[in-house]
Coordinates of C-alpha atoms in Angstrom, one line a residue:
Chain A
M895 CA -0.2 0.1 -0.1
E896 CA 1.5 3.5 -0.8
K897 CA 1.9 5.5 2.0
Y898 CA 2.6 9.2 1.7
M899 CA 5.4 10.2 3.8
Q900 CA 6.2 13.9 2.3
P901 CA 7.0 16.1 5.3
D902 CA 4.5 19.2 3.4
K903 CA 1.4 18.1 1.9
R904 CA 0.2 21.4 1.0
M905 CA -1.9 22.5 -1.5
T906 CA -4.8 24.2 -3.1
A907 CA -8.2 22.0 -3.9
R908 CA -7.5 22.4 -7.1
Q909 CA -3.7 21.3 -7.4
A910 CA -5.4 17.9 -4.7
I911 CA -8.4 17.4 -6.7
G912 CA -6.1 17.5 -10.1
N913 CA -3.6 15.5 -8.4
F914 CA -4.9 12.8 -6.7
V915 CA -9.3 12.6 -8.6
N916 CA -8.9 10.5 -11.5
D917 CA -11.6 9.8 -13.9
G918 CA -13.4 6.2 -12.9
D919 CA -12.2 6.4 -9.8
S920 CA -13.8 5.1 -6.3
F921 CA -14.2 7.6 -3.6
V922 CA -16.2 8.2 -0.5
F923 CA -17.1 10.9 1.5
A924 CA -15.4 10.8 4.8
N925 CA -18.2 13.1 5.9
C926 CA -22.1 12.3 6.7
L927 CA -24.5 15.4 7.0
Y928 CA -21.8 17.3 9.7
C929 CA -18.8 18.8 8.2
M930 CA -18.7 18.6 4.9
P931 CA -16.2 18.3 2.3
L932 CA -18.0 20.5 0.1
A933 CA -15.3 22.8 -0.9
L934 CA -13.3 19.9 -2.1
T935 CA -16.9 18.4 -3.7
H936 CA -17.3 21.5 -6.0
E937 CA -13.7 21.2 -7.0
I938 CA -14.4 17.6 -8.4
I939 CA -17.3 19.3 -10.1
R940 CA -15.4 22.7 -11.3
Q941 CA -12.6 20.1 -13.0
G942 CA -15.3 17.7 -15.0
K943 CA -14.1 15.3 -13.4
K944 CA -16.4 11.6 -14.9
N945 CA -17.0 8.4 -14.7
L946 CA -16.7 8.3 -10.4
M947 CA -18.1 5.8 -8.1
V948 CA -19.0 7.3 -4.9
F949 CA -19.8 5.6 -0.9
Q950 CA -21.7 7.9 1.1
Q951 CA -23.9 7.0 4.1
G952 CA -26.3 10.0 3.6
G953 CA -26.2 12.7 1.0
I954 CA -27.7 16.2 1.9
E955 CA -27.0 18.5 -1.2
E956 CA -23.0 16.8 -2.6
I957 CA -24.8 13.6 -4.5
D958 CA -27.6 15.7 -5.8
Q959 CA -24.8 18.0 -7.3
L960 CA -22.6 15.2 -8.3
L961 CA -25.2 13.7 -10.0
E962 CA -26.4 16.8 -11.4
T963 CA -23.0 17.7 -13.1
G964 CA -22.4 14.1 -14.8
A965 CA -19.5 13.2 -12.6
I966 CA -20.7 10.2 -10.6
D967 CA -22.4 7.4 -12.6
R968 CA -22.4 4.5 -9.2
L969 CA -23.8 5.4 -6.2
V970 CA -23.3 3.5 -3.1
I971 CA -25.9 5.3 -0.4
A972 CA -28.3 4.3 2.4
Y973 CA -30.1 7.5 2.3
N974 CA -30.4 10.7 0.4
F975 CA -32.2 14.0 1.6
R976 CA -35.3 15.0 0.3
I977 CA -37.8 17.9 0.4
G978 CA -40.8 18.4 -0.5
G979 CA -43.9 15.8 -1.7
K980 CA -44.0 13.9 -4.4
R981 CA -44.5 16.3 -7.0
V982 CA -40.9 17.5 -6.9
T983 CA -38.3 16.0 -8.8
T984 CA -34.6 15.6 -6.9
P985 CA -31.3 15.4 -9.3
L986 CA -31.1 11.9 -8.1
D987 CA -34.8 11.2 -9.4
R988 CA -33.8 12.3 -12.6
A989 CA -30.5 10.6 -12.7
L990 CA -32.1 7.8 -11.9
K991 CA -34.9 8.4 -14.5
E992 CA -33.2 8.7 -16.9
G993 CA -30.2 6.0 -16.6
R994 CA -27.5 8.5 -15.6
V995 CA -26.5 6.3 -12.4
A996 CA -26.3 2.7 -11.3
I997 CA -27.9 3.0 -7.5
E998 CA -26.7 0.6 -4.4
E999 CA -29.4 0.2 -1.8
M1000 CA -27.5 -0.1 1.5
T1001 CA -28.1 0.5 5.3
N1002 CA -26.3 3.0 7.5
H1003 CA -24.4 -0.2 9.4
T1004 CA -24.3 -2.4 6.4
L1005 CA -22.5 0.5 4.2
L1006 CA -19.9 1.8 7.1
S1007 CA -19.3 -1.7 8.0
M1008 CA -18.5 -2.3 3.9
M1009 CA -15.7 0.1 5.0
K1010 CA -14.4 -0.3 8.2
A1011 CA -14.1 -4.1 7.1
G1012 CA -11.8 -2.5 4.2
A1013 CA -9.8 -0.5 6.7
M1014 CA -8.4 -3.3 8.7
G1015 CA -7.8 -5.0 5.6
Y1016 CA -10.8 -7.8 6.2
P1017 CA -12.3 -9.4 3.7
F1018 CA -15.7 -9.0 4.7
I1019 CA -17.3 -8.2 8.6
P1020 CA -20.7 -9.4 10.3
V1021 CA -23.2 -6.9 10.4
L1022 CA -26.7 -7.6 12.2
A1023 CA -28.7 -10.1 10.7
G1024 CA -32.2 -9.4 11.1
T1025 CA -31.6 -7.0 7.7
A1026 CA -31.8 -10.4 5.9
V1027 CA -35.0 -10.0 4.8
T1028 CA -35.7 -7.4 3.5
D1029 CA -35.3 -5.9 0.0
V1030 CA -32.0 -3.7 0.9
V1031 CA -29.6 -7.1 1.0
K1032 CA -32.2 -9.4 -1.4
R1033 CA -32.6 -6.9 -4.4
R1034 CA -29.1 -6.5 -6.5
G1035 CA -27.8 -3.3 -7.6
F1036 CA -24.6 -2.9 -9.7
L1037 CA -22.5 -4.3 -6.9
G1038 CA -24.1 -7.7 -7.9
D1039 CA -23.4 -10.5 -5.0
Q1040 CA -20.0 -8.4 -3.7
R1041 CA -21.9 -6.9 -0.8
F1042 CA -24.2 -9.7 1.1
A1043 CA -23.2 -13.0 1.9
E1044 CA -24.6 -15.7 4.2
I1045 CA -21.9 -18.2 6.4
V1046 CA -21.9 -19.9 9.4
D1047 CA -20.4 -19.2 12.3
P1048 CA -18.1 -21.8 12.9
F1049 CA -18.3 -21.5 16.4
S1050 CA -22.1 -21.5 17.0
G1051 CA -23.5 -22.9 13.8
H1052 CA -25.9 -20.2 13.6
P1053 CA -26.2 -17.7 10.0
V1054 CA -24.4 -14.8 9.9
L1055 CA -24.6 -11.9 7.5
V1056 CA -21.4 -10.6 6.8
V1057 CA -20.6 -7.6 3.7
K1058 CA -17.6 -7.4 2.0
G1059 CA -14.8 -4.6 2.6
Y1060 CA -14.3 -2.2 0.2
T1061 CA -11.1 0.1 -0.3
P1062 CA -12.3 3.4 -2.6
D1063 CA -9.3 4.7 -4.5
V1064 CA -9.6 7.7 -2.3
A1065 CA -11.5 9.8 0.2
I1066 CA -12.5 13.5 0.6
I1067 CA -12.8 14.8 3.9
H1068 CA -13.2 18.0 5.4
V1069 CA -11.8 18.4 9.6
Q1070 CA -11.2 21.1 12.0
R1071 CA -7.6 21.4 11.9
A1072 CA -4.1 19.3 10.3
D1073 CA -1.1 19.9 10.0
K1074 CA 1.1 20.0 7.1
L1075 CA 2.3 16.5 7.2
G1076 CA -1.9 15.3 6.7
N1077 CA -2.6 14.4 10.5
A1078 CA -6.4 15.4 10.4
Q1079 CA -8.0 16.4 13.8
L1080 CA -12.0 15.9 13.5
W1081 CA -14.1 16.6 16.6
G1082 CA -18.3 16.7 16.9
A1083 CA -20.2 14.2 15.3
M1084 CA -18.0 11.1 14.5
I1085 CA -20.5 9.0 12.0
N1086 CA -18.4 7.8 9.1
S1087 CA -15.4 9.9 9.2
K1088 CA -13.1 7.6 10.5
W1089 CA -13.7 4.2 8.6
A1090 CA -14.2 6.0 5.5
A1091 CA -10.9 7.4 5.2
L1092 CA -9.6 4.5 6.3
A1093 CA -11.1 2.2 4.1
A1094 CA -9.6 4.5 1.3
K1095 CA -6.4 4.1 -0.4
K1096 CA -5.3 7.8 -0.1
V1097 CA -7.1 10.7 1.4
I1098 CA -7.4 14.2 0.4
V1099 CA -7.6 16.5 3.4
S1100 CA -9.2 20.3 4.0
A1101 CA -9.0 21.9 7.0
E1102 CA -10.4 25.0 8.5
K1103 CA -6.8 25.6 10.2
I1104 CA -3.6 23.9 9.0
V1105 CA -1.8 24.3 12.7
D1106 CA 1.2 23.6 14.0
S1107 CA 2.5 19.9 14.7
D1108 CA 2.9 20.8 18.2
V1109 CA -0.9 21.3 17.9
I1110 CA -1.8 17.8 17.0
K1111 CA 0.8 16.0 19.4
S1112 CA -0.8 18.2 22.4
A1113 CA -4.1 16.6 21.4
P1114 CA -3.5 13.1 19.1
H1115 CA -6.8 11.5 20.7
L1116 CA -8.3 13.9 17.8
T1117 CA -6.4 12.9 14.8
I1118 CA -9.0 11.3 12.6
V1119 CA -6.5 10.3 10.3
P1120 CA -3.0 9.9 10.2
A1121 CA -0.3 11.5 7.5
H1122 CA 1.1 8.0 6.3
K1123 CA -2.8 8.1 4.8
V1124 CA -3.3 11.8 3.3
C1125 CA -1.6 12.8 -0.1
A1126 CA -3.0 16.5 0.0
V1127 CA -3.3 19.6 3.1
V1128 CA -5.6 21.8 1.9
E1129 CA -6.2 24.7 4.1
C1130 CA -10.0 25.9 3.8
P1131 CA -11.5 28.5 6.1
W1132 CA -15.4 28.0 5.5
G1133 CA -14.8 24.8 3.6
A1134 CA -17.9 23.2 5.3
H1135 CA -20.5 25.7 4.5
P1136 CA -23.4 25.4 4.6
S1137 CA -23.2 21.8 6.7
E1138 CA -22.3 22.6 10.3
V1139 CA -18.6 22.8 12.0
A1140 CA -18.1 22.5 16.1
G1141 CA -16.0 25.9 17.0
H1142 CA -16.1 27.0 13.4
Y1143 CA -19.6 28.0 12.2
D1144 CA -23.5 26.5 12.4
Y1145 CA -25.4 25.4 9.3
D1146 CA -26.7 27.7 6.8
M1147 CA -30.6 27.0 7.2
L1148 CA -31.3 30.2 4.5
F1149 CA -28.3 28.7 2.1
R1150 CA -29.5 25.4 2.5
V1151 CA -33.0 26.7 1.4
L1152 CA -31.9 28.3 -1.6
F1153 CA -30.4 25.2 -2.8
F1154 CA -33.5 23.2 -1.9
A1155 CA -35.5 25.6 -3.8
S1156 CA -33.4 25.5 -7.3
N1157 CA -33.1 22.0 -7.2
G1158 CA -36.6 20.5 -8.2
S1159 CA -36.1 21.6 -12.1
P1160 CA -33.0 21.0 -14.1
E1161 CA -33.0 24.3 -14.9
G1162 CA -33.1 25.7 -11.6
F1163 CA -30.2 23.6 -10.9
K1164 CA -28.1 25.1 -13.7
A1165 CA -28.4 28.4 -12.0
W1166 CA -27.6 27.1 -9.1
L1167 CA -24.6 25.5 -10.3
D1168 CA -23.5 28.7 -12.4
E1169 CA -23.5 31.3 -9.5
W1170 CA -22.1 29.1 -6.5
V1171 CA -20.1 26.6 -8.0
Y1172 CA -18.9 27.5 -11.9
G1173 CA -19.3 31.0 -11.0
V1174 CA -16.2 31.2 -8.9
A1175 CA -12.9 30.1 -9.1
D1176 CA -12.3 28.3 -5.4
R1177 CA -13.8 29.0 -1.7
Q1178 CA -12.5 32.4 -1.4
E1179 CA -14.8 33.4 -4.2
Y1180 CA -17.5 31.4 -3.3
I1181 CA -17.4 33.3 0.5
Q1182 CA -16.7 37.1 -0.6
H1183 CA -20.1 35.8 -3.0
Y1184 CA -22.0 35.0 -0.6
V1185 CA -21.2 38.2 1.2
Q1186 CA -22.0 39.9 -1.1
Q1187 CA -25.7 38.4 -2.0
F1188 CA -26.2 38.1 1.8
G1189 CA -24.4 40.9 3.7
K1190 CA -21.6 40.2 5.8
D1191 CA -23.9 40.2 9.5
T1192 CA -25.5 37.4 7.8
L1193 CA -22.2 34.9 7.6
E1194 CA -21.7 36.6 10.7
T1195 CA -24.9 35.0 12.2
L1196 CA -23.6 31.8 11.8
Q1197 CA -20.1 32.4 13.6
A1198 CA -19.5 29.7 16.6
K1199 CA -19.1 30.9 20.3
P1200 CA -16.4 29.3 21.9
F1201 CA -17.2 26.1 23.9
P1202 CA -13.4 24.2 24.5
S1203 CA -12.8 21.7 25.4
V1204 CA -11.4 21.5 28.7
P1205 CA -7.6 20.1 27.7
A1206 CA -6.3 16.5 28.4
D1207 CA -3.0 17.2 29.7
Y1208 CA -0.3 14.7 28.2
G1209 CA 2.1 15.7 30.5
F1210 CA 5.0 13.5 32.6
S1211 CA 8.1 14.6 34.6
F1212 CA 9.3 14.5 31.2
K1213 CA 13.3 13.9 32.5
P1214 CA 15.6 13.1 29.9
A1215 CA 17.1 9.4 30.4
W1216 CA 20.5 12.1 31.7
D1217 CA 20.0 14.8 33.4
A1218 CA 21.9 18.2 33.2
N1219 CA 24.9 16.6 35.0
E1220 CA 25.2 14.0 32.6
Y1221 CA 23.7 11.0 35.4
S1222 CA 21.1 8.7 35.0
Q1223 CA 18.8 8.3 37.9
Q1224 CA 17.9 5.2 36.3
L1225 CA 21.3 3.7 35.7
D1226 CA 22.9 5.5 39.2
M1227 CA 25.8 6.7 37.4
N1228 CA 27.2 9.7 35.4
M1229 CA 28.3 9.4 31.4
D1230 CA 31.7 8.4 32.0
Q1231 CA 30.8 5.4 34.6
Y1232 CA 28.5 3.9 32.0
I1233 CA 31.4 4.6 29.1
Q1234 CA 34.0 3.3 32.0
L1235 CA 31.6 0.3 31.8
L1236 CA 31.2 -0.4 28.5
Q1237 CA 34.7 -0.2 28.8
D1238 CA 35.4 -2.8 31.2
R1239 CA 32.8 -5.5 30.1
G1240 CA 34.2 -5.6 26.8
E1241 CA 31.1 -4.5 25.1
L1242 CA 32.3 -1.7 22.5
I1243 CA 33.9 -3.0 19.4
D1244 CA 36.7 -0.5 18.0
G1245 CA 35.4 1.2 14.8
Chain B
M566 CA -58.3 24.6 26.4
A567 CA -55.3 25.3 24.7
K568 CA -55.5 25.4 21.4
Y569 CA -52.7 23.2 19.6
T570 CA -51.4 22.0 16.2
L571 CA -51.4 18.1 14.9
S572 CA -48.1 18.2 14.7
E573 CA -47.8 18.9 18.5
L574 CA -50.5 16.2 19.6
I575 CA -48.7 13.7 17.4
I576 CA -45.4 15.2 19.4
S577 CA -47.5 14.7 22.5
R578 CA -48.8 10.9 22.4
A579 CA -45.1 9.8 21.2
A580 CA -43.2 11.2 24.1
K581 CA -45.7 9.5 26.6
E582 CA -44.2 6.3 24.7
I583 CA -41.0 6.9 26.5
E584 CA -40.3 6.3 30.0
D585 CA -37.8 7.5 32.7
G586 CA -34.4 6.1 32.8
Q587 CA -34.5 4.2 29.0
M588 CA -32.4 4.8 26.1
V589 CA -34.0 6.7 24.0
V590 CA -32.8 6.6 19.6
I591 CA -33.6 9.9 18.4
G592 CA -33.7 11.2 14.7
Q593 CA -34.8 14.6 13.7
G594 CA -38.6 16.6 13.2
I595 CA -41.0 14.8 15.4
A596 CA -39.1 12.3 16.9
M597 CA -36.4 14.7 18.4
A598 CA -39.4 16.7 19.9
A599 CA -40.8 13.9 21.5
G600 CA -37.6 12.9 22.8
V601 CA -36.9 16.7 24.4
L602 CA -40.6 16.7 25.8
A603 CA -40.4 13.4 27.9
K604 CA -37.2 14.8 29.1
N605 CA -38.4 18.0 30.4
T606 CA -41.2 15.7 31.7
H607 CA -42.0 12.9 32.9
A608 CA -38.7 11.2 32.0
P609 CA -35.8 13.1 33.5
N610 CA -33.3 10.4 33.5
I611 CA -32.7 9.4 29.8
V612 CA -29.7 9.0 27.6
I613 CA -30.6 10.7 24.2
L614 CA -28.4 9.6 21.0
T615 CA -28.3 9.7 17.6
E616 CA -27.0 6.9 14.9
A617 CA -24.2 9.8 13.9
G618 CA -22.2 8.6 17.1
M619 CA -23.7 11.2 19.8
L620 CA -24.5 9.8 22.9
G621 CA -26.1 12.0 26.1
F622 CA -27.1 15.3 24.6
E623 CA -29.8 17.7 25.7
P624 CA -30.7 19.5 22.5
F625 CA -31.6 23.0 23.7
K626 CA -33.5 23.8 20.0
V627 CA -34.0 21.2 17.3
P628 CA -31.3 19.7 15.1
L629 CA -31.6 19.8 11.8
H630 CA -30.5 16.3 11.2
I631 CA -29.1 13.3 13.2
A632 CA -25.3 14.3 13.1
D633 CA -26.1 17.8 14.4
P634 CA -23.7 18.8 17.2
S635 CA -25.3 22.7 17.0
C636 CA -28.1 22.0 19.3
T637 CA -26.6 21.0 22.2
R638 CA -23.7 22.4 24.6
G639 CA -21.7 19.5 24.4
F640 CA -22.8 15.7 25.4
T641 CA -20.7 12.7 27.4
Y642 CA -20.0 9.8 24.9
S643 CA -18.5 10.7 21.4
C644 CA -18.6 7.5 19.1
D645 CA -19.3 6.4 15.2
M646 CA -21.8 5.0 13.8
V647 CA -20.6 1.6 13.7
D648 CA -20.2 1.7 17.5
I649 CA -24.0 3.2 17.8
F650 CA -25.4 -0.4 15.8
S651 CA -23.4 -2.5 17.4
T652 CA -21.8 -1.7 21.0
I653 CA -25.1 -0.1 22.0
L654 CA -28.0 -1.3 20.0
N655 CA -26.9 -5.0 19.0
R656 CA -25.9 -5.0 22.6
G657 CA -29.4 -5.1 23.9
Y658 CA -28.8 -0.9 25.4
V659 CA -31.6 0.6 23.1
D660 CA -35.1 0.7 24.6
V661 CA -37.3 2.3 22.6
S662 CA -36.2 4.1 18.7
F663 CA -38.7 6.3 16.6
L664 CA -39.3 5.8 12.5
G665 CA -41.2 7.8 10.4
V666 CA -43.7 5.6 7.9
G667 CA -43.7 5.9 4.1
Q668 CA -45.5 2.2 3.5
I669 CA -46.8 -0.2 6.1
D670 CA -47.8 -2.8 5.4
R671 CA -50.2 -5.1 8.3
Y672 CA -47.7 -6.7 10.0
G673 CA -45.8 -3.4 10.3
N674 CA -43.3 -4.0 7.6
M675 CA -42.3 -0.7 6.6
N676 CA -40.8 1.1 3.0
S677 CA -39.1 3.8 3.3
S678 CA -37.2 3.2 0.0
Y679 CA -39.3 3.7 -3.0
I680 CA -43.3 4.3 -4.2
G681 CA -43.7 2.1 -7.4
N682 CA -41.7 -1.1 -9.0
P683 CA -37.9 0.2 -7.8
D684 CA -36.4 -0.4 -11.2
N685 CA -39.5 2.4 -12.5
F686 CA -40.7 4.2 -10.0
E687 CA -43.2 6.8 -9.1
F688 CA -41.4 8.5 -6.2
R689 CA -38.5 8.0 -4.2
M690 CA -37.9 8.7 -0.4
T691 CA -35.1 8.7 1.3
G692 CA -33.8 5.3 1.7
A693 CA -33.1 3.3 4.4
G694 CA -30.3 5.3 6.2
G695 CA -30.9 3.4 10.1
A696 CA -33.8 2.6 9.8
P697 CA -34.0 -1.4 9.4
E698 CA -31.8 -2.2 12.1
F699 CA -33.5 0.1 14.8
V700 CA -36.8 -1.1 14.1
G701 CA -35.1 -5.0 13.4
Y702 CA -33.0 -4.2 17.1
S703 CA -34.8 -1.5 19.5
H704 CA -36.9 -3.2 22.1
K705 CA -39.7 -0.5 20.9
T706 CA -40.0 1.2 17.9
V707 CA -42.5 4.3 17.7
L708 CA -44.0 4.7 14.8
T709 CA -45.1 8.1 13.3
M710 CA -46.8 8.6 10.2
L711 CA -47.7 12.2 8.5
G712 CA -47.6 11.8 5.0
G713 CA -47.3 8.2 4.6
E714 CA -49.9 4.9 3.9
F715 CA -51.3 1.7 4.6
V716 CA -51.1 -0.5 1.8
E717 CA -51.4 -4.9 1.0
K718 CA -48.1 -5.3 -0.5
L719 CA -44.8 -2.9 0.2
D720 CA -43.4 -1.6 -3.1
Y721 CA -39.9 -2.1 -1.3
F722 CA -39.1 -4.1 2.2
T723 CA -36.8 -1.5 4.1
S724 CA -37.3 -2.3 7.4
P725 CA -38.8 -4.8 9.5
G726 CA -42.0 -4.9 11.6
Y727 CA -43.8 -8.4 12.2
L728 CA -42.6 -10.3 8.4
D729 CA -45.4 -12.6 8.0
G730 CA -47.0 -12.2 11.6
G731 CA -46.7 -14.4 14.7
N732 CA -43.6 -15.6 15.5
S733 CA -42.3 -15.1 12.1
R734 CA -39.9 -11.8 12.9
Y735 CA -38.3 -14.2 16.1
E736 CA -37.5 -16.8 14.1
A737 CA -36.3 -14.3 11.3
G738 CA -34.0 -13.5 14.4
M739 CA -34.4 -10.9 15.7
P740 CA -34.2 -10.3 20.1
A741 CA -37.6 -11.8 21.7
D742 CA -39.9 -8.8 22.7
S743 CA -38.4 -6.0 20.2
G744 CA -40.8 -4.5 17.0
P745 CA -43.0 -1.2 16.6
R746 CA -45.4 -0.5 19.4
I747 CA -47.1 1.8 18.3
L748 CA -48.2 3.8 15.4
I749 CA -49.4 7.0 15.6
S750 CA -51.0 9.1 12.4
T751 CA -52.1 12.2 11.5
Q752 CA -55.7 10.2 12.4
G753 CA -55.5 7.6 15.5
T754 CA -52.9 5.2 17.4
F755 CA -52.5 1.9 15.7
K756 CA -51.0 -0.9 18.0
F757 CA -50.1 -4.6 17.0
D758 CA -52.2 -7.6 18.3
K759 CA -49.8 -9.8 20.8
K760 CA -50.2 -13.2 18.8
T761 CA -50.8 -12.8 15.6
K762 CA -49.0 -8.8 15.3
E763 CA -51.7 -7.3 12.7
I764 CA -52.3 -3.9 13.3
Y765 CA -55.3 -2.2 14.3
L766 CA -56.8 0.9 15.3
A767 CA -56.4 1.3 19.4
G768 CA -57.6 5.1 19.4
L769 CA -58.9 8.2 17.9
H770 CA -57.3 12.0 17.3
P771 CA -60.6 14.5 18.7
G772 CA -62.3 14.9 15.8
V773 CA -61.5 12.2 13.5
S774 CA -64.1 9.4 12.5
L775 CA -63.8 5.7 12.8
D776 CA -64.8 5.9 8.9
E777 CA -62.1 8.0 8.3
V778 CA -59.5 5.8 9.3
K779 CA -61.3 2.7 7.6
S780 CA -61.2 4.7 4.2
T781 CA -57.1 5.0 4.6
V782 CA -56.4 1.3 4.8
P783 CA -57.0 -1.2 1.7
W784 CA -57.5 -4.3 4.3
D785 CA -60.7 -4.8 6.9
L786 CA -58.3 -2.5 9.5
K787 CA -59.2 -4.3 13.1
I788 CA -60.3 -2.3 15.7
A789 CA -60.1 -1.9 19.4
Q790 CA -63.0 -3.2 21.9
K791 CA -62.5 -0.4 23.4
L792 CA -60.8 3.1 21.6
E793 CA -58.7 5.0 23.9
P794 CA -58.8 8.5 22.5
T795 CA -56.0 10.7 22.0
L796 CA -55.2 13.1 24.8
P797 CA -54.4 17.1 23.7
P798 CA -51.4 18.2 24.8
A799 CA -51.1 19.8 27.7
A800 CA -50.8 23.4 28.4
D801 CA -47.0 22.9 30.0
E802 CA -46.0 20.4 27.0
L803 CA -46.9 22.9 24.7
D804 CA -44.5 26.1 26.6
I805 CA -41.9 23.3 26.3
L806 CA -42.8 22.7 23.0
R807 CA -43.4 26.4 21.6
Q808 CA -39.9 26.9 23.3
F809 CA -37.8 24.5 22.2
S810 CA -39.2 23.5 18.3
P811 CA -41.1 26.5 17.2
E812 CA -40.3 25.0 14.0
I813 CA -41.8 21.6 14.3
S814 CA -44.4 22.8 15.7
M815 CA -45.7 24.5 13.1
G816 CA -45.0 21.4 10.6
R817 CA -43.0 21.5 7.5
K818 CA -44.8 23.6 4.8
L819 CA -45.2 26.9 7.0
Q820 CA -41.6 26.7 8.1
V821 CA -40.0 26.8 4.6
E822 CA -42.0 29.3 4.1
A823 CA -41.5 31.1 7.2
V824 CA -37.0 30.3 5.8
V825 CA -37.8 31.7 2.2
N826 CA -39.7 34.8 3.5
R827 CA -36.4 35.6 5.6
V828 CA -34.1 35.1 2.3
F829 CA -35.8 37.6 0.1
R830 CA -36.5 40.3 2.7
I831 CA -32.4 39.6 3.2
I832 CA -31.3 39.5 -0.7
E833 CA -33.6 43.0 -1.4
K834 CA -32.0 44.4 2.5
N835 CA -28.6 43.8 0.5
K836 CA -29.7 45.5 -2.2
N837 CA -31.3 48.6 -1.1
R838 CA -27.4 48.3 1.0
Q839 CA -25.4 48.1 -2.4
Q840 CA -27.4 50.3 -3.8
K841 CA -26.8 53.2 -0.7
S842 CA -23.4 52.4 -0.9
G843 CA -22.7 52.2 -4.5

């Protein structure tokens, strides 16, 4: 498995998507509903990526956006938010009816379990067997029989439902902070993030803030993706707007309603995309456009107030092996005595 | 008596299904409002969790979705979704979960995926989400139905109720005593026969007639010997609900209308401001 060991992986969203997402790739969203990597999603759309296969637990707006722009042709999903009654057609409705996307229906638990098995390098993993009676398991989509199977528990002899592990080509994730190596820290709703990111062969991280590695080291329990999985780090304030990010901003109901009001027709959707995706170069321009349209005061109503976590204290005595006088408490000798000991016992080899 | 909305009646009735000291899985909308109402009235020691991995949170407003921590000042346990389904649900810790109904059959099996043939559907709903496992493994599931329908045969079988009735659910491997217990619709309440597991009408909401309910059910609906009328929400319940979740009390249609009007006012205000400064 390729490791990403470069000491500095900072780049723009354009570079990250351009370098690491290829037409035909499978990719997984490593956020769901919360802290969505929407700046990266919009960059995928702007670059006109094609024939992507996507894993997502629950779509809120990103799946509709990728479908309407023709970026994805295969979708593995458990839930896609919709608003409006039967008269409203969503981009997912249209794409399915027109045969532009093949769908594989999963449940939240079974889809994320596919990622968890993949992340752990296991061929399959047991899931809650009660769903075996449902159409989610019985009907087959484009993955055919490469999804569920029933096996026998070797210990009890009872039947067990299992799902196959998957390792998508790339994950995209938005987090609160990361260092330039890519150690990415997320908190709030953890939902699918860990398993989706670790399942992928490589991870593109966008972060509200790039921080010094010392910040990461003071709270390693918050690191959700370790640097060796990460191929690119993008600093991107407001990168999850209009979703919510703890410590940064609330969800933006106004913006969401505007979006959902526009997605009922291809024309309405195109106008929305022209304004908010194709009409801006990057997230910075998107936010500038937001301020222009709705005013700085509207944006500021979303700003988070502080509710800081009480820091975990990672302190110890921090005594080095040798103190300032070159004395070791553990060995009860100083450096000269130590060298003398090695010499006397014949442990030192002539160089 | 205080005036109330239909949403408030349903929330108030749903809240009564929660007992103090229970672990309650809550999605969005009606269910979340019911959980918070219960916690603020008769069940202060419940633990509220969502499948997004937030456990022990105390929402001061309605979350937008299952993964929305902006509605609470912290929570007590942060885990992921597989943890919720395995270490919490599969180990039998979930007492009550709530589920909105798209289609339901006479044994409480449900569809939240497609209306019409899935390969050539009329309407696609949200999909399964966490519903199949929560209905499958929670001790008790409370169903609410606002826009859904009773059908002889589901167009798509998303979530297991009592399968073919009788013991079939438990023979298929779901935990003993688990299953949907009550359906609260816009017209009344429905429960499941202890033995046959067939759904029956248990009570009517104020002002609803038996014939109105029967006309929505495509089979000969069984009726309880004694119907329990749904009690209107008490004044203190309405206070709590309107403080906590005015959006849910008013219903989605009016909520969207209010937000859209706000959008127009903001755009207008900003245009004026730009004209003045330009």
